[in-house]
XYZ file of C-alpha atoms in Angstrom:
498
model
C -103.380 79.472 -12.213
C -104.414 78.863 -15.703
C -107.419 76.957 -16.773
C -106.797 73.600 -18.340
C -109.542 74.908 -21.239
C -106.549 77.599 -21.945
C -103.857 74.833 -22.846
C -102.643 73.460 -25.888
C -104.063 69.901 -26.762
C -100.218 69.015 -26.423
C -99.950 70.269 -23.366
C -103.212 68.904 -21.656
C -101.657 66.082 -18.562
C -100.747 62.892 -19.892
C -102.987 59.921 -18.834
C -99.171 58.025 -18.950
C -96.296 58.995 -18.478
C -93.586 57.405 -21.564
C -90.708 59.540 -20.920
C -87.925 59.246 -18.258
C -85.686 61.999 -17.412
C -83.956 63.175 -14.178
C -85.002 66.157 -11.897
C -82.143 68.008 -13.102
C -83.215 68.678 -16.393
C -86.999 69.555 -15.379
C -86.192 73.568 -16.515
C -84.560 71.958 -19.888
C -88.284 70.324 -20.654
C -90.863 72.517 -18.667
C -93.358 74.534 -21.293
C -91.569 71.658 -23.785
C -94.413 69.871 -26.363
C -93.704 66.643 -24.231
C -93.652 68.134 -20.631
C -96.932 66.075 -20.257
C -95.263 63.161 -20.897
C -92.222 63.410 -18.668
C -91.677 61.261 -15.535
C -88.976 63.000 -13.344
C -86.304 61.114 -11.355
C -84.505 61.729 -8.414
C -80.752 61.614 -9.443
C -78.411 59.177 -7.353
C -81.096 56.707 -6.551
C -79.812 53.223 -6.329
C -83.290 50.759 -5.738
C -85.913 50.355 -8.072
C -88.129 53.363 -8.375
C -91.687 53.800 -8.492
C -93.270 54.044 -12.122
C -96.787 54.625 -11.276
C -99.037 55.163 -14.552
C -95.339 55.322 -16.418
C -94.572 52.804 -19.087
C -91.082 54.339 -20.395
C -90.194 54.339 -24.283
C -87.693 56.833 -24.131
C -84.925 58.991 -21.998
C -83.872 62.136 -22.432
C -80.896 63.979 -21.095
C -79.425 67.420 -21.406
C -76.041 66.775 -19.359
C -73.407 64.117 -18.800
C -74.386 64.103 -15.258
C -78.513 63.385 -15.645
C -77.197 60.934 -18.401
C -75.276 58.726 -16.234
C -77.957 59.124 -13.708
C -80.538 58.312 -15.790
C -78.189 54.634 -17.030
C -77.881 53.907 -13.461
C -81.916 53.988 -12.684
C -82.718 52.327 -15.881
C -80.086 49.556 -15.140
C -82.064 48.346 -12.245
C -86.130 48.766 -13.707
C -84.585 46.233 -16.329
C -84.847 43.810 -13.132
C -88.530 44.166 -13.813
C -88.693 42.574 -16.985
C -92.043 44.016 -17.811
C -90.466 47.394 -19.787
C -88.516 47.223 -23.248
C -85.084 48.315 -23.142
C -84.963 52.353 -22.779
C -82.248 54.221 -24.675
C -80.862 57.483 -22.997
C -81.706 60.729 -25.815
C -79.163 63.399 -25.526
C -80.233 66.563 -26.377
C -79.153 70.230 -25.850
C -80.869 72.817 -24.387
C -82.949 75.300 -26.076
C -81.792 73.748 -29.323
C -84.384 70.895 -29.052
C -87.625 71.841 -30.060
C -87.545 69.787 -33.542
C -86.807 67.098 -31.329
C -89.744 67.859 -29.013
C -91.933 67.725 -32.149
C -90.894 64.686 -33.407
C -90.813 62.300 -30.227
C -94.579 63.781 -29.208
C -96.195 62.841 -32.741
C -94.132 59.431 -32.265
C -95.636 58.762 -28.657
C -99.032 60.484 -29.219
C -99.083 58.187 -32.186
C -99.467 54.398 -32.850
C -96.186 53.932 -30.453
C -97.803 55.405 -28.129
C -101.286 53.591 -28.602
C -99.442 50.211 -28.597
C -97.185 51.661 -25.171
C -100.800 51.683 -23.536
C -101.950 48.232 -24.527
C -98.605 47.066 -23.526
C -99.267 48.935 -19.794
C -102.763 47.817 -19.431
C -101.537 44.193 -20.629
C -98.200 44.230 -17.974
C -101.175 45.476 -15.184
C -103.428 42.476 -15.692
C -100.628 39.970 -15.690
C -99.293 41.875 -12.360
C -103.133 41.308 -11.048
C -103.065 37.962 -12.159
C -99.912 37.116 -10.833
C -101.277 38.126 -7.057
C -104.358 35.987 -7.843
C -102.056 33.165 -8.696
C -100.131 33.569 -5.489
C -103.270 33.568 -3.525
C -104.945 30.404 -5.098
C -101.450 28.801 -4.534
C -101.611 29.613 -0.673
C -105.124 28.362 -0.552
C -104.074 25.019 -2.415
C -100.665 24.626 -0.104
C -103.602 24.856 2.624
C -105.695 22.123 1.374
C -102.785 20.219 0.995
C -101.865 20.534 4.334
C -104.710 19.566 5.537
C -105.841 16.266 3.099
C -101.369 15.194 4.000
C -102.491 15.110 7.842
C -105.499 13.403 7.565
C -103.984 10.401 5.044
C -101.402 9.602 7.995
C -103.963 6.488 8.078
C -103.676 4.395 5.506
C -107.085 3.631 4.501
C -109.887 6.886 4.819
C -113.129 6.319 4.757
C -114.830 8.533 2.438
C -118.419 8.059 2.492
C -120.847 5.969 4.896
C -124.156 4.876 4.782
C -124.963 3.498 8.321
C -127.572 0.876 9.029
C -131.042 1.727 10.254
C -133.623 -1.084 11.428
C -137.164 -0.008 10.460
C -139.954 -1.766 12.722
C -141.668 -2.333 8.978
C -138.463 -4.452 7.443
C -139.700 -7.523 6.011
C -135.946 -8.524 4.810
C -134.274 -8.899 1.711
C -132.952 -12.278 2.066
C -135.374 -13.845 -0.375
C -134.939 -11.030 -2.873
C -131.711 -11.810 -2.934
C -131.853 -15.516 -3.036
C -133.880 -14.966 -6.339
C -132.981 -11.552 -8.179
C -130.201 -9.119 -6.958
C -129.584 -5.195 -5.898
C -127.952 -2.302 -7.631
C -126.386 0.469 -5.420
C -124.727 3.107 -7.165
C -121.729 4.626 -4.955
C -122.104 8.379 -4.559
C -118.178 9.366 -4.923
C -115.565 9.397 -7.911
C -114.368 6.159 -8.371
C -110.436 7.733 -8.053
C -108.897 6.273 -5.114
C -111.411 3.978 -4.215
C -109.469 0.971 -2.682
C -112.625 -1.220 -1.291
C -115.609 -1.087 0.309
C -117.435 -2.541 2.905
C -121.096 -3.744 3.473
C -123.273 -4.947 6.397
C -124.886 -7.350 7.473
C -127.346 -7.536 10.277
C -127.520 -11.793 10.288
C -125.247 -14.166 8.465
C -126.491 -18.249 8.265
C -124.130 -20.443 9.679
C -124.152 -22.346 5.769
C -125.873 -23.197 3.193
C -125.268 -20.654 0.782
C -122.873 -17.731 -0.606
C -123.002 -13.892 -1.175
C -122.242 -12.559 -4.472
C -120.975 -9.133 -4.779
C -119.923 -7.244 -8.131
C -118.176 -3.908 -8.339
C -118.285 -2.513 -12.148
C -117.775 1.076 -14.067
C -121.292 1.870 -14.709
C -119.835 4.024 -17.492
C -118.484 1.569 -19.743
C -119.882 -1.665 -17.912
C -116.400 -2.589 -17.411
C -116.106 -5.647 -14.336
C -113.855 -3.926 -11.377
C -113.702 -6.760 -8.989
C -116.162 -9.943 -7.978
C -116.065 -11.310 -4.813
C -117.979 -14.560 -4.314
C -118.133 -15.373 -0.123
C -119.258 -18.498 1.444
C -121.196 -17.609 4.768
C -118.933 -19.129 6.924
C -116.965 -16.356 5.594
C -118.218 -13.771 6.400
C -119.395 -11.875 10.174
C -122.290 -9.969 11.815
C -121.154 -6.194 11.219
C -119.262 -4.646 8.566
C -117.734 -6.802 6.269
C -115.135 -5.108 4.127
C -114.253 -6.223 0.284
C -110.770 -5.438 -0.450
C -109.719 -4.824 -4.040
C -105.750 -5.490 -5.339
C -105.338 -2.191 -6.787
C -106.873 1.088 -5.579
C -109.364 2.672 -9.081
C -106.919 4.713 -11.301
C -107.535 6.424 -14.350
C -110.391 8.985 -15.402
C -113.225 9.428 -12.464
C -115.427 7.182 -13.144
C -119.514 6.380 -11.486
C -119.404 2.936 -9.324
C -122.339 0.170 -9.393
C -122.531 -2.506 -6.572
C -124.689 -5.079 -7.327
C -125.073 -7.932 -4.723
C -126.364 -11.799 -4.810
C -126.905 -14.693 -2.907
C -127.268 -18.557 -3.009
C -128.389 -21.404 -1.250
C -131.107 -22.199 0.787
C -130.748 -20.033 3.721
C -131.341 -15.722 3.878
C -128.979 -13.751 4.645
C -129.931 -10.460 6.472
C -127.926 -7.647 4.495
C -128.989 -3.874 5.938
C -130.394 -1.197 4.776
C -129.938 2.570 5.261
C -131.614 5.336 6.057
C -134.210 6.772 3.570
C -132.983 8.971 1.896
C -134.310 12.112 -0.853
C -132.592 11.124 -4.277
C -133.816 8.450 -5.839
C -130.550 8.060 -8.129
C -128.465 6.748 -5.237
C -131.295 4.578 -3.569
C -131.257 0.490 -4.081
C -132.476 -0.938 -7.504
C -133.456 -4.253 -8.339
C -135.275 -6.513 -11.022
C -138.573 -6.721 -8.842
C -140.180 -4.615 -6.600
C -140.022 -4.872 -2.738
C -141.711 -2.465 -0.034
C -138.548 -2.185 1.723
C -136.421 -0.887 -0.910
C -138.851 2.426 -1.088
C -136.123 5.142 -0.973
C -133.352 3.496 0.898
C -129.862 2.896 0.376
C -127.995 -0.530 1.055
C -125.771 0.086 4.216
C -122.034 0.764 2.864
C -119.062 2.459 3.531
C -116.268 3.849 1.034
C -112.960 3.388 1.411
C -109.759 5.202 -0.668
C -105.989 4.241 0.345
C -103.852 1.686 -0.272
C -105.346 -1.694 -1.232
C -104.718 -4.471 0.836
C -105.256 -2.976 4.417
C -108.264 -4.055 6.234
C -110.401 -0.699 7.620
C -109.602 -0.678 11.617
C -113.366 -0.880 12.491
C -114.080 -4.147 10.032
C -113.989 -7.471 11.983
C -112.439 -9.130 8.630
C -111.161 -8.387 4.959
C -112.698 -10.351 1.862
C -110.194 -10.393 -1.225
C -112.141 -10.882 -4.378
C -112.139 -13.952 -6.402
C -111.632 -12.309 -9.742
C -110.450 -8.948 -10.845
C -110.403 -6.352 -14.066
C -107.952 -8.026 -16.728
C -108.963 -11.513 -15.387
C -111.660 -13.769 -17.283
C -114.989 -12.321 -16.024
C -117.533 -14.410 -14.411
C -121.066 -13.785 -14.274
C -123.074 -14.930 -11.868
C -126.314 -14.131 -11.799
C -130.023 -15.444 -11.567
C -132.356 -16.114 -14.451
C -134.464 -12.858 -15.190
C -138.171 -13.351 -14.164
C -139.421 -12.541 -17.635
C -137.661 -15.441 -19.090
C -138.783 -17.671 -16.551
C -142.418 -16.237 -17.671
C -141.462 -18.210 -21.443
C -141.880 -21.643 -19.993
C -143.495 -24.174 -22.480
C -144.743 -27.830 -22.037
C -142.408 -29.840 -23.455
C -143.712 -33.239 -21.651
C -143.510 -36.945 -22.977
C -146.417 -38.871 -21.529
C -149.229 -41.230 -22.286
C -151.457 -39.353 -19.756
C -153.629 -36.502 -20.668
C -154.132 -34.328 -17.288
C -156.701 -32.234 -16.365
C -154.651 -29.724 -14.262
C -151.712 -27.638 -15.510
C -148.697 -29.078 -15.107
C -145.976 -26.359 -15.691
C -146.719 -22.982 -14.616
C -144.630 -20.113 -13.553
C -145.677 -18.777 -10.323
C -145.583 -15.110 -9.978
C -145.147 -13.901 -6.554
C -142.043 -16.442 -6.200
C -140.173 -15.987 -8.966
C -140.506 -19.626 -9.315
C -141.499 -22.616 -11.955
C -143.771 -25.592 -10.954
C -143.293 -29.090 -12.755
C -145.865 -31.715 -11.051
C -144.779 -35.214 -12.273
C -147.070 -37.508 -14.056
C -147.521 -41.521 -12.873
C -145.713 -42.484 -16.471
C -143.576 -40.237 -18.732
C -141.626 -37.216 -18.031
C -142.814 -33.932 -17.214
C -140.802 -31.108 -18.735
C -141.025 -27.185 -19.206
C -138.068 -25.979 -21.198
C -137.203 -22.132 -21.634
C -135.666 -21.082 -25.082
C -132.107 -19.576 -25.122
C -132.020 -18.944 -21.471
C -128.357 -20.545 -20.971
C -125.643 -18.125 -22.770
C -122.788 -18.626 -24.466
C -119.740 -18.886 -21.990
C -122.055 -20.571 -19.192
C -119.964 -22.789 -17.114
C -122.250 -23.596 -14.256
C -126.039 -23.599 -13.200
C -127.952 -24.521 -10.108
C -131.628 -24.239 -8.545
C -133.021 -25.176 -5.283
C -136.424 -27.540 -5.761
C -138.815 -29.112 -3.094
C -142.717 -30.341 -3.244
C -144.468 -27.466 -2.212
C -147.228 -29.288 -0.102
C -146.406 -31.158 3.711
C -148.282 -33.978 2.089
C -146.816 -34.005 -1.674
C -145.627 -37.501 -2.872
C -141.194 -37.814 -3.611
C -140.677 -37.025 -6.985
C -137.369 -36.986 -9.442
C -136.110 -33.290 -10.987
C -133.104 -32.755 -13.247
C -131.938 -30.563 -15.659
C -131.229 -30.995 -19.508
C -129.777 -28.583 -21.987
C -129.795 -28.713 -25.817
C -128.716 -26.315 -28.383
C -131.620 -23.657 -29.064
C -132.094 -24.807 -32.875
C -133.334 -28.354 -31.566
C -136.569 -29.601 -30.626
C -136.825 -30.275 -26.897
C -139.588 -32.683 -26.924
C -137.100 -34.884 -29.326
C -134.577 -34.404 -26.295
C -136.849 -35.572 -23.484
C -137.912 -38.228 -25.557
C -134.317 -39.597 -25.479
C -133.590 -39.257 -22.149
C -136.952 -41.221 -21.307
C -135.599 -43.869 -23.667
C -132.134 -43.933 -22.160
C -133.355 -45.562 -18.729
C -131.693 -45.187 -16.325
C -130.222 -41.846 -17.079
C -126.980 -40.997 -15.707
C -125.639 -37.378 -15.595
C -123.771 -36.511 -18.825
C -121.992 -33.185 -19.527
C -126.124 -31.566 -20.550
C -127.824 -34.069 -18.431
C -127.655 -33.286 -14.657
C -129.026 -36.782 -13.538
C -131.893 -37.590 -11.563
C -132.289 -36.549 -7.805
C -135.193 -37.421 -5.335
C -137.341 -34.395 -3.540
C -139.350 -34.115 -0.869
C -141.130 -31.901 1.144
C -139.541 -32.117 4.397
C -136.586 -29.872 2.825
C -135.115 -28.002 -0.539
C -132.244 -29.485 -2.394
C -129.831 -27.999 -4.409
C -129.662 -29.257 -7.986
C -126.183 -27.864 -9.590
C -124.648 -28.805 -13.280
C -121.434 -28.114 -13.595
C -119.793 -28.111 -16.825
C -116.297 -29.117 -18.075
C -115.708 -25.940 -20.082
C -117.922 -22.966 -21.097
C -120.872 -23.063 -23.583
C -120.168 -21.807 -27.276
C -123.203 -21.102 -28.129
C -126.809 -20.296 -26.621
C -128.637 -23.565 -25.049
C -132.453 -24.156 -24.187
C -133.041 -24.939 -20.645
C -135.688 -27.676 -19.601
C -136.250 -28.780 -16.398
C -137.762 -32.516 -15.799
C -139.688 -34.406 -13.168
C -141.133 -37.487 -12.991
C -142.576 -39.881 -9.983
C -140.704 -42.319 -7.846
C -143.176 -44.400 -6.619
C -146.911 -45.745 -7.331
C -148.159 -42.004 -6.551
C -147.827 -38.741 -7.906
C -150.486 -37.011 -5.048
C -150.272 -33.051 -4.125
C -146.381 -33.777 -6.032
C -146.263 -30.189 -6.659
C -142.685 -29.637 -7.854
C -140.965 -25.920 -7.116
C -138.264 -25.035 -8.529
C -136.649 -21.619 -7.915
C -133.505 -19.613 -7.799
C -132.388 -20.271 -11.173
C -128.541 -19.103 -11.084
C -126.076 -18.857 -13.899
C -122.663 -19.145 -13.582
C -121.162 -17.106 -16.836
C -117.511 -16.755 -18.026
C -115.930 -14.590 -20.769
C -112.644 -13.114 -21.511
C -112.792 -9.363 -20.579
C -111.291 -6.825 -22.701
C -109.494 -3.742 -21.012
C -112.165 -0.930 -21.794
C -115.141 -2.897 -22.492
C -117.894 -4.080 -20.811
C -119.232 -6.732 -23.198
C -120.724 -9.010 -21.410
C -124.215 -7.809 -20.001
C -125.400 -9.757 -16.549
C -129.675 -10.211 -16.990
């Protein structure tokens, strides 16, 4: 046999074959200067056949017979679509070397490089082709499977059960006086409510507050504002009007209550990332790495969870006017000032902010008015504001509280001074008129006003005595809540809740 090292370069083995012809003419091209590009073909086959390393360019026939062979093979690898369109070369034999020549330094040449790219090119797309087949079974799988289990029309895509730690304090008074942040750890896509619980509800006295918002673009997704009576031991699930649509977006709950009573909302189970554990404005021992107690829900809106006891609709929505409602931060309640009208000259402090209860103390005076008054801490686009007060002592003497606004360019002495003048005060749209506290229980002292501020306003609040003592009168005022409205632009989050 004769050594490859022996062989013309032209007649060293092709590493593809470019060539078609049929088996009949193999004599015709053996010892040929393209033998070593040649791909032979059985003659009267009718499928497809099998071009392994062949990428034809030409095809090249020495009778009538191989000829109309050859037409009748190409005919069907045209089904392929991955080959050029292959002429049929008719040549005579042993009158063909020029022709020889010619088509080797055409297919050993730059037709012949660009033949290869075009192979190797046609290869990858095959191999991407079967990967593309492949990923579509594995997505026709998945689809399968997420079809069977949304036969329900609400799923419940994440859960945070409640756990009961011997330790718990409670967060009812946090809540009374500051709020929680919980971000959701899911896409907001899909998400058509969620529901929270709650280990105690009061029978009255107060309302939860509960805010869903983009924490993205600060943009308002729902509010739901819930009387207790409302609202059940358990799970108690928040329905919005519209499942979330649009680019995946990062959830923030934020939760609030009011009155005089706690409510006993749960907690989960510690947990190791601090990102998705509760937040709020002041610290509490309870909130150490734990998550409020929540479930997620994705679906169609509307449909109360089969588990939940009851289905809360919210009170205002994205594309509605937003409201607010929030408590006073504790470092503006820190800004109190003496703002008092009175003859008398104590020697005890009379307004004072008292740290570990969030709270503001205003002991009235036997003449005059008492009066601390915080600058700018009512916004624009406040429509409502309430606080509970009592005297903070079993033997405190009844005193008188109210509230007063006036714009934040004014002095607020000048505006006590009026109201002490004005005897008896009745309640005006900035004056919330007097009311009489005691010790034996809190009251609730609320302003409501006829339409929204339009500009920032100072806040005072006033005591004074109602009878011939003032004795261990030590006026508390606390949970300061704002009720805030503003038109809410699709997209924006431009109103920022303290």
């Amino acid at each position: 046999m004769q050594d490859e090292m022996s062989l013309a370069p032209w007649q060293l083995p092709a590493g593809r074959k470019l060539v078609l012809a049929s088996e009949q003419d193999r004599e015709a091209l053996a010892g040929s200067s393209i033998e070593h590009l040649v791909r032979y073909l059985e003659p009267g086959s009718t499928g497809i056949p099998v071009l392994r390393n062949t990428f034809p360019l030409l095809a090249v026939a020495f009778s009538k017979e191989s000829e109309a062979s050859l037409k009748t093979i190409l005919s069907s690898i045209r089904q392929l679509r991955t080959v050029p369109e292959v002429e049929v070369l008719r040549l005579e034999a042993g009158k063909s070397e020029k022709a020889f020549e010619l088509m080797r330094a055409l297919l050993d040449g730059g037709v012949g490089r660009v033949a290869s790219f075009s192979a190797s090119f046609t290869a990858e797309l095959a191999l991407l082709r079967r990967e593309r087949e492949a990923l579509l079974e594995n997505y026709r799988a998945l689809e399968d499977a997420f079809q069977a289990r949304n036969w329900e029309p609400l799923a419940e895509t994440f859960v945070h059960d409640p756990y009961v730690d011997p330790k718990d304090e409670g967060i009812g008074q946090l809540l009374a006086s500051g709020f929680i942040d919980q971000l959701l750890p899911v896409s907001s896509l899909g998400v058509a409510g969620i529901a929270l619980h709650l280990s105690s509800v009061p029978k009255d006295g107060g309302a939860l507050s509960v805010t869903l918002s983009y924490v993205e673009s600060e943009e308002t997704v729902a509010e739901w504002t819930v009387d207790y009576k409302n609202l059940v031991t358990g799970w108690n699930y928040f329905s919005l009007p519209r499942a979330c649509g649009g680019a995946a977006r990062t959830l923030r709950l934020r939760v609030s209550t009011s009155g005089t009573e706690t409510i006993g909302l749960s907690l989960g189970y510690p947990i190791a990332s601090e990102r998705y554990t509760t937040r709020s404005n002041v610290e509490h021992p309870d909130l150490d790495l734990r998550p409020l107690a929540f479930r997620v829900y994705t679906g169609v809106p509307g449909v109360a969870p089969t588990l939940a006891p009851n289905m809360i609709a919210p009170t205002s929505t994205q594309g509605t006017p937003r409201v607010q409602n929030y408590h006073l931060p504790v470092d503006l309640l820190k800004q109190v000032i003496d703002v008092s009208v009175s003859s008398i000259v104590p020697d005890f402090e009379t307004i004072s902010f008292l740290e570990h209860e969030h709270a503001l103390v205003c002991h009235p005076l036997p003449s005059g008015i008492t009066a601390g008054a915080i600058s700018g801490a009512v916004e624009a686009g406040t429509t409502s504001l309430s606080a509970n007060a009592i005297i903070d002592h079993p033997e405190g003497a009844p005193a008188a509280v109210s509230f007063l606004l006036a714009p934040a360019n004014t002095d607020p002495r000048s505006k006590v001074e009026e109201i002490e003048r004005s005897e008896p005060a009745f309640p005006t749209a900035m004056f919330s008129g007097w009311r009489e506290v005691g010790p034996e229980s809190p009251i609730s002292i609320n302003m409501q006003l006829d339409e929204p501020l339009g500009g920032p306003m100072d806040l005072m609040i006033l005591s004074r005595a109602v009878g011939d003592s003032v004795d261990f009168s030590w006026l508390k005022v606390s949970g300061f809540r704002i009720v805030r409205q503003s038109p809410a632009a699709a997209g924006t989050g431009d109103v920022h809740v303290q």
